[in-house]
């Protein structure tokens, strides 16, 4: 596997840094959905969602295995990781739609600002950042009103198999039975994963989880305009 961002294979999981604005668009989040709600962001990565949404009154917990890293060490990693993510996207610019961002430069600016915000928030509010991994989160049943999962499931289907996806989705539904939202439903090369999505929806239905596909207001990879929602049936 190559460990640089200009090849065809992305190396280790990127610790990417999306902003609240991107989360709002990807997950169609309204102000009401953010205010006063218990929200899980898993994987949190170096996103500034937790910091920014907390400022709006949300009770956000971000979970990611990288939060086992010492805060200052991880904060320092956010910048080079963001440059790796930006380099990957810009090297494969034709795979993406840039209209939401306006330009590749604006995309880089947003991601750098998000990484900086994360790096500032991590040591200042460590209670928001919990080390943990799907498919087994260190949380009680029904800990959250809403779970958000961006750019781990489906994105890394080259190394995470269908069983992992199913276990991870069941885990999100366990800790956030009212609603979980997952985006995108394509892998990181932009390949759609209809068969995997269909298979998982059938399995989830059989296990008492209702799923739906919902169009989002955001499309970065061409065709990535859909999120998967999960809800435990009554
Ligand atoms: C591309 S980032 C996405 C971060 C953030 N959601 C965003 O959209 O900017 C993927 C993250 O998944 C994390 N990760 C890898 N394996 C994981 C697992 N089993 N459970 C939870 N997070 C995991 C990585 O550490 C990395 O931070």
mmCIF file of C-alpha atoms and ligand atoms in Angstrom:
data_model
loop_
_atom_site.group_PDB
_atom_site.id
_atom_site.type_symbol
_atom_site.label_atom_id
_atom_site.label_comp_id
_atom_site.label_asym_id
_atom_site.label_seq_id
_atom_site.Cartn_x
_atom_site.Cartn_y
_atom_site.Cartn_z
ATOM 1 C CA UNK A 1 0.000 0.000 0.000
ATOM 2 C CA UNK A 2 1.319 3.450 -0.890
ATOM 3 C CA UNK A 3 1.620 5.982 1.867
ATOM 4 C CA UNK A 4 1.408 9.172 -0.069
ATOM 5 C CA UNK A 5 -1.551 11.046 -1.370
ATOM 6 C CA UNK A 6 -0.805 11.351 -5.065
ATOM 7 C CA UNK A 7 -1.096 7.678 -6.006
ATOM 8 C CA UNK A 8 -4.156 5.552 -6.634
ATOM 9 C CA UNK A 9 -4.230 4.047 -3.175
ATOM 10 C CA UNK A 10 -4.732 6.191 -0.126
ATOM 11 C CA UNK A 11 -2.468 5.032 2.685
ATOM 12 C CA UNK A 12 -3.546 4.868 6.306
ATOM 13 C CA UNK A 13 -6.922 6.262 7.332
ATOM 14 C CA UNK A 14 -6.781 9.978 6.818
ATOM 15 C CA UNK A 15 -7.410 11.965 9.951
ATOM 16 C CA UNK A 16 -9.420 14.545 8.107
ATOM 17 C CA UNK A 17 -10.736 17.849 9.352
ATOM 18 C CA UNK A 18 -14.190 18.775 8.169
ATOM 19 C CA UNK A 19 -15.951 21.848 9.486
ATOM 20 C CA UNK A 20 -19.396 22.388 10.994
ATOM 21 C CA UNK A 21 -20.496 23.891 7.663
ATOM 22 C CA UNK A 22 -19.575 20.652 5.882
ATOM 23 C CA UNK A 23 -21.313 18.524 8.544
ATOM 24 C CA UNK A 24 -24.430 20.707 8.263
ATOM 25 C CA UNK A 25 -24.500 20.172 4.504
ATOM 26 C CA UNK A 26 -23.563 16.467 4.464
ATOM 27 C CA UNK A 27 -26.067 15.587 7.176
ATOM 28 C CA UNK A 28 -28.693 18.248 6.478
ATOM 29 C CA UNK A 29 -28.465 19.447 10.065
ATOM 30 C CA UNK A 30 -30.813 22.185 11.195
ATOM 31 C CA UNK A 31 -30.226 24.590 14.101
ATOM 32 C CA UNK A 32 -32.907 22.721 16.084
ATOM 33 C CA UNK A 33 -31.121 19.434 15.559
ATOM 34 C CA UNK A 34 -27.919 20.906 16.952
ATOM 35 C CA UNK A 35 -29.255 22.837 19.900
ATOM 36 C CA UNK A 36 -29.308 20.984 23.213
ATOM 37 C CA UNK A 37 -29.038 17.558 21.587
ATOM 38 C CA UNK A 38 -26.674 14.793 22.633
ATOM 39 C CA UNK A 39 -24.690 14.173 19.461
ATOM 40 C CA UNK A 40 -22.083 11.537 18.694
ATOM 41 C CA UNK A 41 -19.485 12.278 16.009
ATOM 42 C CA UNK A 42 -17.755 8.996 15.166
ATOM 43 C CA UNK A 43 -15.197 9.067 13.688
ATOM 44 C CA UNK A 44 -14.395 12.556 14.938
ATOM 45 C CA UNK A 45 -10.969 12.691 13.263
ATOM 46 C CA UNK A 46 -9.593 16.229 13.308
ATOM 47 C CA UNK A 47 -13.003 17.727 12.459
ATOM 48 C CA UNK A 48 -14.023 20.982 14.111
ATOM 49 C CA UNK A 49 -17.646 19.808 14.270
ATOM 50 C CA UNK A 50 -17.471 19.037 18.010
ATOM 51 C CA UNK A 51 -15.939 22.397 18.916
ATOM 52 C CA UNK A 52 -18.226 24.440 16.679
ATOM 53 C CA UNK A 53 -21.462 22.583 17.482
ATOM 54 C CA UNK A 54 -20.731 22.773 21.226
ATOM 55 C CA UNK A 55 -20.561 26.536 20.844
ATOM 56 C CA UNK A 56 -24.092 26.397 19.405
ATOM 57 C CA UNK A 57 -25.350 24.460 22.432
ATOM 58 C CA UNK A 58 -25.001 20.852 21.293
ATOM 59 C CA UNK A 59 -23.591 18.266 23.698
ATOM 60 C CA UNK A 60 -21.120 16.635 21.362
ATOM 61 C CA UNK A 61 -18.936 13.629 22.015
ATOM 62 C CA UNK A 62 -16.405 12.831 19.326
ATOM 63 C CA UNK A 63 -15.010 9.306 19.306
ATOM 64 C CA UNK A 64 -11.980 8.109 17.363
ATOM 65 C CA UNK A 65 -9.129 5.693 18.102
ATOM 66 C CA UNK A 66 -6.642 8.505 17.497
ATOM 67 C CA UNK A 67 -7.865 10.281 20.641
ATOM 68 C CA UNK A 68 -5.739 7.793 22.585
ATOM 69 C CA UNK A 69 -2.820 9.939 21.347
ATOM 70 C CA UNK A 70 -1.600 12.672 23.700
ATOM 71 C CA UNK A 71 -3.592 15.854 22.897
ATOM 72 C CA UNK A 72 -0.627 18.049 21.980
ATOM 73 C CA UNK A 73 0.900 15.327 19.800
ATOM 74 C CA UNK A 74 -2.426 14.811 18.018
ATOM 75 C CA UNK A 75 -3.029 18.542 17.673
ATOM 76 C CA UNK A 76 0.371 18.780 15.955
ATOM 77 C CA UNK A 77 -0.605 15.928 13.601
ATOM 78 C CA UNK A 78 -3.786 17.706 12.453
ATOM 79 C CA UNK A 79 -1.929 20.079 10.126
ATOM 80 C CA UNK A 80 0.174 17.537 8.171
ATOM 81 C CA UNK A 81 -2.861 15.221 7.952
ATOM 82 C CA UNK A 82 -4.923 18.067 6.523
ATOM 83 C CA UNK A 83 -2.225 18.734 3.952
ATOM 84 C CA UNK A 84 -2.306 15.005 3.028
ATOM 85 C CA UNK A 85 -6.114 15.176 2.608
ATOM 86 C CA UNK A 86 -5.958 18.393 0.605
ATOM 87 C CA UNK A 87 -3.159 16.981 -1.606
ATOM 88 C CA UNK A 88 -5.219 13.823 -2.243
ATOM 89 C CA UNK A 89 -8.342 15.771 -3.231
ATOM 90 C CA UNK A 90 -6.438 18.234 -5.397
ATOM 91 C CA UNK A 91 -4.427 15.454 -7.108
ATOM 92 C CA UNK A 92 -7.750 13.808 -8.018
ATOM 93 C CA UNK A 93 -9.666 17.034 -8.622
ATOM 94 C CA UNK A 94 -11.619 15.594 -11.549
ATOM 95 C CA UNK A 95 -13.290 13.081 -9.237
ATOM 96 C CA UNK A 96 -14.920 15.833 -7.218
ATOM 97 C CA UNK A 97 -17.436 18.611 -7.626
ATOM 98 C CA UNK A 98 -16.030 21.893 -6.411
ATOM 99 C CA UNK A 99 -19.130 24.054 -6.561
ATOM 100 C CA UNK A 100 -20.005 23.754 -2.865
ATOM 101 C CA UNK A 101 -16.496 24.979 -1.986
ATOM 102 C CA UNK A 102 -16.175 27.416 -4.882
ATOM 103 C CA UNK A 103 -12.568 26.463 -5.634
ATOM 104 C CA UNK A 104 -9.786 24.098 -4.618
ATOM 105 C CA UNK A 105 -8.180 26.972 -2.723
ATOM 106 C CA UNK A 106 -11.343 27.592 -0.689
ATOM 107 C CA UNK A 107 -11.560 23.866 0.106
ATOM 108 C CA UNK A 108 -8.002 23.983 1.466
ATOM 109 C CA UNK A 109 -8.791 27.110 3.492
ATOM 110 C CA UNK A 110 -11.868 25.519 5.090
ATOM 111 C CA UNK A 111 -10.005 22.304 5.957
ATOM 112 C CA UNK A 112 -6.995 24.175 7.403
ATOM 113 C CA UNK A 113 -9.284 26.335 9.538
ATOM 114 C CA UNK A 114 -11.133 23.242 10.792
ATOM 115 C CA UNK A 115 -7.849 21.504 11.695
ATOM 116 C CA UNK A 116 -6.658 24.597 13.560
ATOM 117 C CA UNK A 117 -9.937 24.814 15.476
ATOM 118 C CA UNK A 118 -9.700 21.127 16.396
ATOM 119 C CA UNK A 119 -6.087 21.524 17.504
ATOM 120 C CA UNK A 120 -7.124 24.403 19.756
ATOM 121 C CA UNK A 121 -10.202 22.654 21.189
ATOM 122 C CA UNK A 122 -8.647 19.249 21.875
ATOM 123 C CA UNK A 123 -6.414 20.309 24.794
ATOM 124 C CA UNK A 124 -8.941 22.948 25.954
ATOM 125 C CA UNK A 125 -11.981 20.636 26.127
ATOM 126 C CA UNK A 126 -10.621 17.070 26.386
ATOM 127 C CA UNK A 127 -13.968 15.798 27.784
ATOM 128 C CA UNK A 128 -15.429 16.119 24.271
ATOM 129 C CA UNK A 129 -12.945 13.651 22.752
ATOM 130 C CA UNK A 130 -13.166 9.998 23.698
ATOM 131 C CA UNK A 131 -10.795 7.276 22.492
ATOM 132 C CA UNK A 132 -12.776 4.390 21.054
ATOM 133 C CA UNK A 133 -13.377 2.375 17.907
ATOM 134 C CA UNK A 134 -16.268 1.056 15.952
ATOM 135 C CA UNK A 135 -17.724 -1.494 16.137
ATOM 136 C CA UNK A 136 -17.507 -1.349 19.943
ATOM 137 C CA UNK A 137 -17.976 2.079 21.474
ATOM 138 C CA UNK A 138 -17.386 2.861 25.156
ATOM 139 C CA UNK A 139 -20.957 4.160 25.600
ATOM 140 C CA UNK A 140 -24.174 2.889 27.191
ATOM 141 C CA UNK A 141 -27.254 2.128 25.088
ATOM 142 C CA UNK A 142 -29.192 5.250 24.067
ATOM 143 C CA UNK A 143 -26.425 7.688 25.039
ATOM 144 C CA UNK A 144 -27.140 10.015 22.117
ATOM 145 C CA UNK A 145 -30.086 11.643 20.353
ATOM 146 C CA UNK A 146 -28.203 11.617 17.071
ATOM 147 C CA UNK A 147 -25.100 9.847 15.772
ATOM 148 C CA UNK A 148 -23.159 11.179 12.802
ATOM 149 C CA UNK A 149 -20.601 9.088 10.956
ATOM 150 C CA UNK A 150 -18.660 10.720 8.171
ATOM 151 C CA UNK A 151 -15.960 9.271 5.952
ATOM 152 C CA UNK A 152 -15.099 5.981 7.598
ATOM 153 C CA UNK A 153 -17.860 3.541 6.665
ATOM 154 C CA UNK A 154 -18.136 2.996 2.902
ATOM 155 C CA UNK A 155 -15.209 5.403 2.361
ATOM 156 C CA UNK A 156 -12.727 2.701 3.391
ATOM 157 C CA UNK A 157 -14.581 -0.321 1.997
ATOM 158 C CA UNK A 158 -11.245 -1.412 0.495
ATOM 159 C CA UNK A 159 -10.115 -2.483 3.967
ATOM 160 C CA UNK A 160 -13.326 -2.664 6.042
ATOM 161 C CA UNK A 161 -15.505 -5.620 5.035
ATOM 162 C CA UNK A 162 -19.299 -6.028 5.022
ATOM 163 C CA UNK A 163 -19.299 -7.677 8.460
ATOM 164 C CA UNK A 164 -17.427 -4.721 9.921
ATOM 165 C CA UNK A 165 -19.904 -2.324 8.325
ATOM 166 C CA UNK A 166 -22.875 -4.231 9.712
ATOM 167 C CA UNK A 167 -21.396 -4.430 13.215
ATOM 168 C CA UNK A 168 -20.513 -0.715 13.120
ATOM 169 C CA UNK A 169 -23.988 0.324 11.969
ATOM 170 C CA UNK A 170 -25.631 -1.836 14.652
ATOM 171 C CA UNK A 171 -23.368 -0.174 17.197
ATOM 172 C CA UNK A 172 -24.346 3.322 16.044
ATOM 173 C CA UNK A 173 -28.020 2.306 16.315
ATOM 174 C CA UNK A 174 -27.412 0.923 19.811
ATOM 175 C CA UNK A 175 -25.901 4.127 21.176
ATOM 176 C CA UNK A 176 -28.222 6.424 19.167
ATOM 177 C CA UNK A 177 -31.440 4.451 18.615
ATOM 178 C CA UNK A 178 -33.481 7.490 17.565
ATOM 179 C CA UNK A 179 -31.279 8.330 14.620
ATOM 180 C CA UNK A 180 -27.903 7.761 13.070
ATOM 181 C CA UNK A 181 -26.756 9.344 9.806
ATOM 182 C CA UNK A 182 -23.911 8.020 7.673
ATOM 183 C CA UNK A 183 -22.240 9.767 4.740
ATOM 184 C CA UNK A 184 -20.982 9.168 2.093
ATOM 185 C CA UNK A 185 -22.086 5.876 0.509
ATOM 186 C CA UNK A 186 -19.142 5.789 -1.929
ATOM 187 C CA UNK A 187 -15.566 4.700 -1.335
ATOM 188 C CA UNK A 188 -12.693 7.170 -1.301
ATOM 189 C CA UNK A 189 -12.065 6.720 -5.018
ATOM 190 C CA UNK A 190 -15.657 7.770 -5.699
ATOM 191 C CA UNK A 191 -16.919 4.281 -6.600
ATOM 192 C CA UNK A 192 -20.568 3.731 -5.607
ATOM 193 C CA UNK A 193 -21.294 0.767 -3.334
ATOM 194 C CA UNK A 194 -24.927 -0.015 -4.123
ATOM 195 C CA UNK A 195 -24.600 -3.765 -3.465
ATOM 196 C CA UNK A 196 -23.004 -3.215 -0.065
ATOM 197 C CA UNK A 197 -25.612 -0.593 0.867
ATOM 198 C CA UNK A 198 -28.480 -2.878 -0.203
ATOM 199 C CA UNK A 199 -27.009 -5.855 1.653
ATOM 200 C CA UNK A 200 -26.577 -3.840 4.857
ATOM 201 C CA UNK A 201 -30.083 -2.369 4.666
ATOM 202 C CA UNK A 202 -31.565 -5.865 4.363
ATOM 203 C CA UNK A 203 -29.508 -7.147 7.311
ATOM 204 C CA UNK A 204 -30.421 -4.122 9.423
ATOM 205 C CA UNK A 205 -34.115 -4.489 8.589
ATOM 206 C CA UNK A 206 -33.953 -8.113 9.773
ATOM 207 C CA UNK A 207 -32.437 -6.889 13.048
ATOM 208 C CA UNK A 208 -35.134 -4.302 13.725
ATOM 209 C CA UNK A 209 -33.397 -1.209 12.361
ATOM 210 C CA UNK A 210 -35.271 0.927 9.866
ATOM 211 C CA UNK A 211 -33.085 2.581 7.258
ATOM 212 C CA UNK A 212 -33.679 5.217 4.630
ATOM 213 C CA UNK A 213 -31.701 6.983 1.937
ATOM 214 C CA UNK A 214 -31.911 10.744 2.141
ATOM 215 C CA UNK A 215 -30.621 13.272 -0.369
ATOM 216 C CA UNK A 216 -28.174 15.759 1.090
ATOM 217 C CA UNK A 217 -27.307 19.319 0.168
ATOM 218 C CA UNK A 218 -23.711 18.405 -0.467
ATOM 219 C CA UNK A 219 -21.957 16.453 -3.191
ATOM 220 C CA UNK A 220 -18.161 16.363 -3.211
ATOM 221 C CA UNK A 221 -17.384 13.062 -4.925
ATOM 222 C CA UNK A 222 -19.533 13.034 -8.057
ATOM 223 C CA UNK A 223 -22.772 11.286 -7.138
ATOM 224 C CA UNK A 224 -22.197 11.419 -3.344
ATOM 225 C CA UNK A 225 -25.463 13.198 -2.651
ATOM 226 C CA UNK A 226 -27.074 10.605 -0.386
ATOM 227 C CA UNK A 227 -26.842 9.689 3.281
ATOM 228 C CA UNK A 228 -28.032 6.549 5.011
ATOM 229 C CA UNK A 229 -30.235 7.042 8.070
ATOM 230 C CA UNK A 230 -30.890 4.419 10.753
ATOM 231 C CA UNK A 231 -33.550 4.212 13.427
ATOM 232 C CA UNK A 232 -34.430 1.430 15.819
ATOM 233 C CA UNK A 233 -37.975 0.307 15.061
ATOM 234 C CA UNK A 234 -40.426 0.811 17.958
HETATM 235 C C1 LIG B 1 -11.325 10.452 6.989
HETATM 236 S S1 LIG B 1 -11.384 10.630 8.765
HETATM 237 C C2 LIG B 1 -13.000 11.320 9.010
HETATM 238 C C3 LIG B 1 -13.036 12.316 10.170
HETATM 239 C C4 LIG B 1 -14.256 13.225 10.225
HETATM 240 N N1 LIG B 1 -15.492 12.486 10.396
HETATM 241 C C5 LIG B 1 -14.357 14.073 8.979
HETATM 242 O O1 LIG B 1 -15.278 13.847 8.183
HETATM 243 O O2 LIG B 1 -13.520 14.947 8.782
HETATM 244 C C6 LIG B 1 -11.477 8.926 9.241
HETATM 245 C C7 LIG B 1 -11.230 8.681 10.726
HETATM 246 O O3 LIG B 1 -11.647 7.361 11.072
HETATM 247 C C8 LIG B 1 -10.884 6.974 12.180
HETATM 248 N N2 LIG B 1 -11.032 5.520 12.383
HETATM 249 C C9 LIG B 1 -10.316 4.523 11.848
HETATM 250 N N3 LIG B 1 -10.791 3.327 12.280
HETATM 251 C C10 LIG B 1 -11.838 3.593 13.103
HETATM 252 C C11 LIG B 1 -12.743 2.788 13.862
HETATM 253 N N4 LIG B 1 -12.668 1.439 13.850
HETATM 254 N N5 LIG B 1 -13.702 3.398 14.595
HETATM 255 C C12 LIG B 1 -13.794 4.753 14.604
HETATM 256 N N6 LIG B 1 -12.964 5.561 13.916
HETATM 257 C C13 LIG B 1 -11.999 4.992 13.174
HETATM 258 C C14 LIG B 1 -9.498 7.439 11.823
HETATM 259 O O4 LIG B 1 -8.674 7.532 12.975
HETATM 260 C C15 LIG B 1 -9.795 8.799 11.175
HETATM 261 O O5 LIG B 1 -9.667 9.840 12.105
#
